[in-house]
Coordinates of C-alpha atoms in Angstrom, one line a residue:
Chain A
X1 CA -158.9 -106.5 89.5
X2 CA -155.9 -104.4 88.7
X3 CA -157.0 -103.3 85.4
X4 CA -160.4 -102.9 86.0
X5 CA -159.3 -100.1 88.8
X6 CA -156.7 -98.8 86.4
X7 CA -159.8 -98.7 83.7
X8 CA -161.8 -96.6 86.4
X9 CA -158.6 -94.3 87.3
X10 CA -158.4 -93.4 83.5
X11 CA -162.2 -93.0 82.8
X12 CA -162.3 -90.4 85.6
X13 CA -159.0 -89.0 84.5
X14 CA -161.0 -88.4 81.2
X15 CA -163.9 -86.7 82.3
X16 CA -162.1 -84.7 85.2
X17 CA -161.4 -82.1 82.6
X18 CA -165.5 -81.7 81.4
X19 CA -166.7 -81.6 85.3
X20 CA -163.9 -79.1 85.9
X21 CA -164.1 -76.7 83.1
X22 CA -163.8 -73.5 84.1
X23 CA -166.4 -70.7 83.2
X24 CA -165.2 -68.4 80.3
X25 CA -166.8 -65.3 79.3
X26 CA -167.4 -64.7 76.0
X27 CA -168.0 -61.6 74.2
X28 CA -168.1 -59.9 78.0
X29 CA -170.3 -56.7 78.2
X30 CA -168.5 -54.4 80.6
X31 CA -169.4 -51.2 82.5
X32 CA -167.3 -50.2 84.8
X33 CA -167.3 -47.6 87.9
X34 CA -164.6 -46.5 89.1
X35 CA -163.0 -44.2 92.2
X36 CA -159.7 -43.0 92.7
X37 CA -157.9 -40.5 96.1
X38 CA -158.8 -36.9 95.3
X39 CA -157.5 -35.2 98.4
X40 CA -154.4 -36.0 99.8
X41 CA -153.6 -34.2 103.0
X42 CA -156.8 -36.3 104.7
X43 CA -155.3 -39.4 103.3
X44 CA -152.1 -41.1 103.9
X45 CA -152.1 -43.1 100.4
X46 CA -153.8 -43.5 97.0
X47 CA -157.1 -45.7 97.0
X48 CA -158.0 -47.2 93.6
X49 CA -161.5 -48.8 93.2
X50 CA -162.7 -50.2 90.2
X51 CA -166.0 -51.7 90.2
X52 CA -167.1 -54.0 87.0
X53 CA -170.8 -55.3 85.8
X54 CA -170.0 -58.4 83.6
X55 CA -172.8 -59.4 81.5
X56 CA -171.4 -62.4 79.1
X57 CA -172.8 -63.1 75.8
X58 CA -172.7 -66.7 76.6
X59 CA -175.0 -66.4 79.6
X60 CA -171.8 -67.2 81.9
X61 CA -172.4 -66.4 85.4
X62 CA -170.2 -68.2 87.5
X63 CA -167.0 -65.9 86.5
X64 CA -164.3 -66.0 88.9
X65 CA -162.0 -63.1 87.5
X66 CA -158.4 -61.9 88.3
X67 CA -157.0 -58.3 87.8
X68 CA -153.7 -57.4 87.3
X69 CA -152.8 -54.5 89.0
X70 CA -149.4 -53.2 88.4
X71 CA -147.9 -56.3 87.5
X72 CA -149.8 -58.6 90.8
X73 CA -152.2 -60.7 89.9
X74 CA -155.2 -60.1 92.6
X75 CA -158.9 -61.9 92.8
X76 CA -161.6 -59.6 92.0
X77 CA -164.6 -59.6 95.0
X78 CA -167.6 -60.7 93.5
X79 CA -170.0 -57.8 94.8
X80 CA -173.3 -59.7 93.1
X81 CA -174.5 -61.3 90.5
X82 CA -172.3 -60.6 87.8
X83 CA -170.4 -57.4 89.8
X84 CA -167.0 -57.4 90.2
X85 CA -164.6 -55.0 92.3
X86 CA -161.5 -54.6 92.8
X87 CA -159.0 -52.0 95.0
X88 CA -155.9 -51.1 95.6
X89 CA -153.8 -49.0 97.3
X90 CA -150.4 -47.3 97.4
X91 CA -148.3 -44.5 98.2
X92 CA -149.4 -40.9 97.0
X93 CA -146.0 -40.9 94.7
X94 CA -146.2 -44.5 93.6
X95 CA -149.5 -43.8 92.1
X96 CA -149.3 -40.7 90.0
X97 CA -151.8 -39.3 87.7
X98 CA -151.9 -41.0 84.5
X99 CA -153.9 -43.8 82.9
X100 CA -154.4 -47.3 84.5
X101 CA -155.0 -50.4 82.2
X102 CA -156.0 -52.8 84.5
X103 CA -156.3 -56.4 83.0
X104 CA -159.2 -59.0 83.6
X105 CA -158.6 -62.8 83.2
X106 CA -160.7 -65.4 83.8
X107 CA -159.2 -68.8 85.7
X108 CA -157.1 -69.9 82.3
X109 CA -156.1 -66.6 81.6
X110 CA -154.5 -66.4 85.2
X111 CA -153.1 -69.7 84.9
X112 CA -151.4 -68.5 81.6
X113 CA -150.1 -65.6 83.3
X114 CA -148.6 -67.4 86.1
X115 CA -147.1 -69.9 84.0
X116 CA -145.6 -66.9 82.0
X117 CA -143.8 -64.9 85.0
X118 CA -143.0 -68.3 86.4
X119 CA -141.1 -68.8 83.1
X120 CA -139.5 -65.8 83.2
X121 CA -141.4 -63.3 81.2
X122 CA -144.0 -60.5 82.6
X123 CA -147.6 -62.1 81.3
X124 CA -148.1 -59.1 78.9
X125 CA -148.7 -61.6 76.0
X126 CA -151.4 -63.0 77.7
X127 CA -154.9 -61.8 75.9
X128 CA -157.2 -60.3 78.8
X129 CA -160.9 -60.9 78.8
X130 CA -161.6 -57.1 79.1
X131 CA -159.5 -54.3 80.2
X132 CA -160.8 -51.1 82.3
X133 CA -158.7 -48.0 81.8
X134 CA -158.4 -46.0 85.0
X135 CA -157.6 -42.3 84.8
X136 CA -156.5 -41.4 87.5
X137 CA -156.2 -37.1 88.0
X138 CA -154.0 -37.3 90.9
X139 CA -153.9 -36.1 94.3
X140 CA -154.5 -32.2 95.5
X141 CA -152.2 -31.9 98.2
X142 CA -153.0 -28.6 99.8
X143 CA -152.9 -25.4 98.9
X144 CA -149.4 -24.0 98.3
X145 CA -149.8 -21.5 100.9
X146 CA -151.5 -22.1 104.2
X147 CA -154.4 -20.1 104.5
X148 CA -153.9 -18.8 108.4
X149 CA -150.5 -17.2 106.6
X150 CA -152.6 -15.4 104.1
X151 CA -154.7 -14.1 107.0
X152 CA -151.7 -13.5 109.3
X153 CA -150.0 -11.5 106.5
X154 CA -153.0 -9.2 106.0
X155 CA -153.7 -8.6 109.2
X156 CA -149.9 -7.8 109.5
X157 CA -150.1 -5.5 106.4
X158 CA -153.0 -3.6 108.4
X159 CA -151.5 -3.2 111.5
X160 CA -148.3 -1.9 109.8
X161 CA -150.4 0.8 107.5
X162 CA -152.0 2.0 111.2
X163 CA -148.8 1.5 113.3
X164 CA -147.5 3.9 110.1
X165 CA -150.2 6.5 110.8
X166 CA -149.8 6.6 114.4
X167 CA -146.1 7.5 114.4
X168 CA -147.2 9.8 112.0
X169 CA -149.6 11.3 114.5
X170 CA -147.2 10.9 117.6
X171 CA -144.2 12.7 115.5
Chain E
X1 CA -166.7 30.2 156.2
X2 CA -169.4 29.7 153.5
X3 CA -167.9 28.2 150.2
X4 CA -168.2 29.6 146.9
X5 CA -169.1 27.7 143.9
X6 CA -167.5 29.5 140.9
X7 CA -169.4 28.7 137.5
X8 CA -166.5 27.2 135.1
X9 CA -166.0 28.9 132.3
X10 CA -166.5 27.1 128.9
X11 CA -162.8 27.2 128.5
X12 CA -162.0 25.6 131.7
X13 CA -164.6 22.9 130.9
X14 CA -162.7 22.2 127.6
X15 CA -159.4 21.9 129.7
X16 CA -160.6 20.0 132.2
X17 CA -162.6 17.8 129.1
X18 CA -159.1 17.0 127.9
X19 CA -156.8 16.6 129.9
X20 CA -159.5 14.0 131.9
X21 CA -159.1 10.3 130.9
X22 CA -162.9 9.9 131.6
X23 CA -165.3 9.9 127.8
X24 CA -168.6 10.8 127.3
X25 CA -171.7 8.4 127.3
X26 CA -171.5 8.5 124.0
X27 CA -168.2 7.5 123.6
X28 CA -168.2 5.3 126.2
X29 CA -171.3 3.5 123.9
X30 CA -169.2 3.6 120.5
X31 CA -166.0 2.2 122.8
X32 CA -168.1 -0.5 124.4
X33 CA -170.5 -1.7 121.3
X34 CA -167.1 -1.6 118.9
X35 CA -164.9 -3.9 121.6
X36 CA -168.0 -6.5 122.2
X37 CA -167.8 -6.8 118.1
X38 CA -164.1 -7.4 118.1
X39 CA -164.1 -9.3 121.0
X40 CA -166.9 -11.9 119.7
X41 CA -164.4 -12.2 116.2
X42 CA -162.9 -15.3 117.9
X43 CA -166.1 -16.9 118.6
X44 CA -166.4 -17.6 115.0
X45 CA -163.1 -18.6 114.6
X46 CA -163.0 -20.9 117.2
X47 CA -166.2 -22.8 116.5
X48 CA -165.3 -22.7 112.5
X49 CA -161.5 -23.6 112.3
X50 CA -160.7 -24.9 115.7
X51 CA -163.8 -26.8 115.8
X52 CA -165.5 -25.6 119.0
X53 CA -168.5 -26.8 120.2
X54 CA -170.7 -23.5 120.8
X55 CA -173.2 -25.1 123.4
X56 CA -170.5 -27.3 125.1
X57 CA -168.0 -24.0 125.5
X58 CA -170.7 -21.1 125.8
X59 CA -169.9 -20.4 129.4
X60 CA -166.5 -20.2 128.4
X61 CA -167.4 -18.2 125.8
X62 CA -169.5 -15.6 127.8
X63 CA -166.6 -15.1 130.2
X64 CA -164.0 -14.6 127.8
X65 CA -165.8 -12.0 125.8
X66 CA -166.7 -10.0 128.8
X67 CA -163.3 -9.9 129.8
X68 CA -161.9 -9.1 126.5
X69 CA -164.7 -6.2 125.8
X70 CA -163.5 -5.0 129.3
X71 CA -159.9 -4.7 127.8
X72 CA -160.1 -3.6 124.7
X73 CA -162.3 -0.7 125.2
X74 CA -160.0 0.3 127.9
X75 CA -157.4 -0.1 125.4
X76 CA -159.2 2.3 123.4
X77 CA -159.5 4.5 126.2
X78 CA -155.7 4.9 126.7
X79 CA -155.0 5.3 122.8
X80 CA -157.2 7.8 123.0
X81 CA -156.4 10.0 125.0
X82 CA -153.1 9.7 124.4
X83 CA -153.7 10.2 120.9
X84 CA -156.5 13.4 121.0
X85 CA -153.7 16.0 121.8
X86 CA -151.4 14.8 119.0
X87 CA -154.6 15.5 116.6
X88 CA -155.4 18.7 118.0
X89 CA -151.8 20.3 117.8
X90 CA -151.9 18.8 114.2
X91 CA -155.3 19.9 113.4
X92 CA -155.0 23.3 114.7
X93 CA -154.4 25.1 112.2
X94 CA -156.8 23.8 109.6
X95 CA -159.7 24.1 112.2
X96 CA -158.7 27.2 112.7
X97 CA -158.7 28.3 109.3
X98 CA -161.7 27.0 108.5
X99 CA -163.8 28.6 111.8
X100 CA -162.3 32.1 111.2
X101 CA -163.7 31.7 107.1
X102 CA -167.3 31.0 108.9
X103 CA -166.9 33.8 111.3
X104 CA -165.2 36.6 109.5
X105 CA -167.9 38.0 108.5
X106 CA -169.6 38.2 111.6
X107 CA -168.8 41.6 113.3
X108 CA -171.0 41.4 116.9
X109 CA -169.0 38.1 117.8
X110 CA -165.8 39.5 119.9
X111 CA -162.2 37.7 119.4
X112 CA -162.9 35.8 123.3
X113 CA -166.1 34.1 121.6
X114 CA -164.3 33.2 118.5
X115 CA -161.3 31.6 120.1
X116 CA -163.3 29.4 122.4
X117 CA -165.5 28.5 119.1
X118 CA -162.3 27.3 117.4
X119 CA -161.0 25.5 120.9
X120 CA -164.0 24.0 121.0
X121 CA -164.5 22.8 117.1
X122 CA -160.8 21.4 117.3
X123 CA -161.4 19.6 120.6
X124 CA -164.4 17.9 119.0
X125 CA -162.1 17.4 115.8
X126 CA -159.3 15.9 118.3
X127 CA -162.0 13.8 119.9
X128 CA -163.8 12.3 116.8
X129 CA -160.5 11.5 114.9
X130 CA -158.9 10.3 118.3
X131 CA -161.8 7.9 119.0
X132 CA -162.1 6.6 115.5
X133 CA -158.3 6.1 115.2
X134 CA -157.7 4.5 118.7
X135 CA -160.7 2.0 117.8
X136 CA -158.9 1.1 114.1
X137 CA -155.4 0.6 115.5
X138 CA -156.3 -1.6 118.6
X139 CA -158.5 -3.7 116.4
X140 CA -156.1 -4.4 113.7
X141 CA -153.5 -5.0 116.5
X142 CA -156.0 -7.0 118.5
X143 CA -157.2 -9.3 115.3
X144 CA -153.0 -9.9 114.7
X145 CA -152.6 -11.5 118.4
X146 CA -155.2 -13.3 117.8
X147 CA -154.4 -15.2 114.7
X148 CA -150.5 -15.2 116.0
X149 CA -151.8 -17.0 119.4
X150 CA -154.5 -19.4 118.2
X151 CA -152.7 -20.2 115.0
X152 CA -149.4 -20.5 115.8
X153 CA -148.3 -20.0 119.5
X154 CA -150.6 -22.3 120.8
X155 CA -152.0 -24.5 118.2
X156 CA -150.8 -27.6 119.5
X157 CA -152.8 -26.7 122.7
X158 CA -156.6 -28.3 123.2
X159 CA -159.0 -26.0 121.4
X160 CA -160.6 -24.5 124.8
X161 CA -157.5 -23.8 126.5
X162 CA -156.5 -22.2 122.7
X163 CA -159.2 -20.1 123.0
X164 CA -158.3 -19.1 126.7
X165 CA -155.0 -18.2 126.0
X166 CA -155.4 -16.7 123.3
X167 CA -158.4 -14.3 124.2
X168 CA -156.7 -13.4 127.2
X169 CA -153.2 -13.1 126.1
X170 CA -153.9 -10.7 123.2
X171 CA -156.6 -8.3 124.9
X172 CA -154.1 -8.4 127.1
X173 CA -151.5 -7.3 125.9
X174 CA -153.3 -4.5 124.1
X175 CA -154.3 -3.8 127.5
X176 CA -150.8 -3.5 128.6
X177 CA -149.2 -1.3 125.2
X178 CA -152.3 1.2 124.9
X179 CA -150.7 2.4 128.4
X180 CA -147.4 3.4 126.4
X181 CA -147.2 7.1 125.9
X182 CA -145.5 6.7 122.8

């Protein structure tokens, strides 16, 4: 009775890994969209957005993907069938302009990563299934002078240049 | 005792004419038409930048333009005359150079006749340079109070009572300096 249960423990041991296989992508097809803060004097941080259309060559569509986004690992929303996005957000001068790379694993390329920073190291050896580089322009933050000054000092300048022509008159 | 109505000479007329604070139709038109311009400026600005809701504040509106055209043309009023003597004592002597050149030639026109014709061609030089300057300076001092109120004095203030204060504050006071006879 013992062994035969310890038979059944092993056989499903065995084919655990088959049923739970996790979906790889292979030879992905990517386009990407993506949207970063323009403006910031309406906004109080920088919004990243990248958006993702997978198409895999292996006909994989049960993808669960993970970006890494400035060194955190984060899940990518699945937006449909085969659309990905992900976003994040930060201070204006945490996020400068510059050039993103922001790395997509699938499930065992996460797992590879964790087990990397868990060992001490920071994932970068770990191959990505695609990688989306974000430019990134930066932020306008105004102009550098306000525009009611400009006004104000013109329409000081004026009034001086008549002020100056009525002493003139009055003298 | 019957009275007697004396005829006033054109010379009289001229004095009287300016040293009066009273301006013709005309000039009472240019005044009026020029201040309702100047005064409706802010309109703009408040609906624009300050984000003013034209049909919700048109009453508001309405009454603060009509007060403000009230001040500033009597603003202009004051500058004026104030201003028109200042012209004609600087004026005098081109105007009068330039009326004896037209006249010199004419013999039947006695010295009387020409000296009222240069009175009168510098009081309407006076008057015309007077009215055009008084409406320049009080608009460029009027549009300066305005952007100093709205945008800096009170632009932590709700937008209508902004505009109130503001409107009122710098007609005003432009009101209150054209009465300065300096």
């Amino acid at each position: 009775m013992a062994t035969s249960t310890k038979m059944l423990a092993l056989a499903i041991l065995a084919v655990l890994p088959v049923l739970m296989k996790a979906s790889t992508c292979i030879g992905p097809q990517v386009t990407s969209n993506v949207y970063t803060t323009s403006e910031a004097s309406m906004s109080i941080s920088t919004v990243f957005v990248v958006e993702v259309a997978v198409k895999c060559n292996n006909g994989e569509k049960d993808l669960l993907l993970f970006a890494d986004v400035n060194g955190h690992m984060v899940p990518a929303t699945q937006s449909g069938t085969g659309k990905f996005q992900v976003s994040w957000s930060d201070e204006h001068k945490k996020l400068p302009a510059g050039t993103y790379g922001v790395r997509f694993f699938d499930e065992e390329g996460y797992n590879a990563v964790r087990k990397e920073k868990r060992s001490g190291t920071d994932g970068s050896a770990v191959t990505p299934i695609f990688t989306v580089n974000v430019k990134h322009s930066g932020t306008w933050t105004g102009p550098y002078v306000q525009t009611e000054f400009v006004a104000t000092c013109v329409a000081l300048l004026v009034w001086y240049m008549a002020y100056r022509s009525k002493s003139f008159l009055m003298s | 005792m019957a009275s007697r109505k004396q005829k006033l000479t054109k010379e009289e007329e001229l004095l009287l004419q300016d040293f009066s604070r009273n301006v013709s139709t005309k000039s009472s038109a240019l005044f009026y038409g020029n201040s309702l311009i100047v005064s409706a400026i802010p309109l703009w600005l408040f609906w624009r930048i300050h984000q003013m809701d034209p049909y919700q504040s048109g009453i508001l509106f309405a009454i603060m333009t009509a007060i403000s055209t009230y001040l500033v043309s009597y603003a202009y009023r004051n500058v004026k005359f104030v201003l028109k003597h200042k012209v004609a004592v600087k004026r005098e002597e081109a105007v009068t150079r330039e009326v004896m050149k037209k006249v010199a030639d004419d013999k039947k026109m006695s010295k009387k006749e020409k000296d009222e014709r240069i009175l009168w061609k510098k009081n309407e030089v006076a008057d015309y340079e007077a009215t055009t300057f008084s409406i320049f300076y009080n608009n460029a001092l009027y549009l300066v109070l305005i952007i100093l109120a709205s945008f800096y004095v009170l632009r932590s203030l709700n937008p209508n009572v902004n505009y109130v204060l503001s409107v009122a504050s710098a007609s005003g006071l432009l009101a209150l300096f054209s009465t300065s006879t300096k």
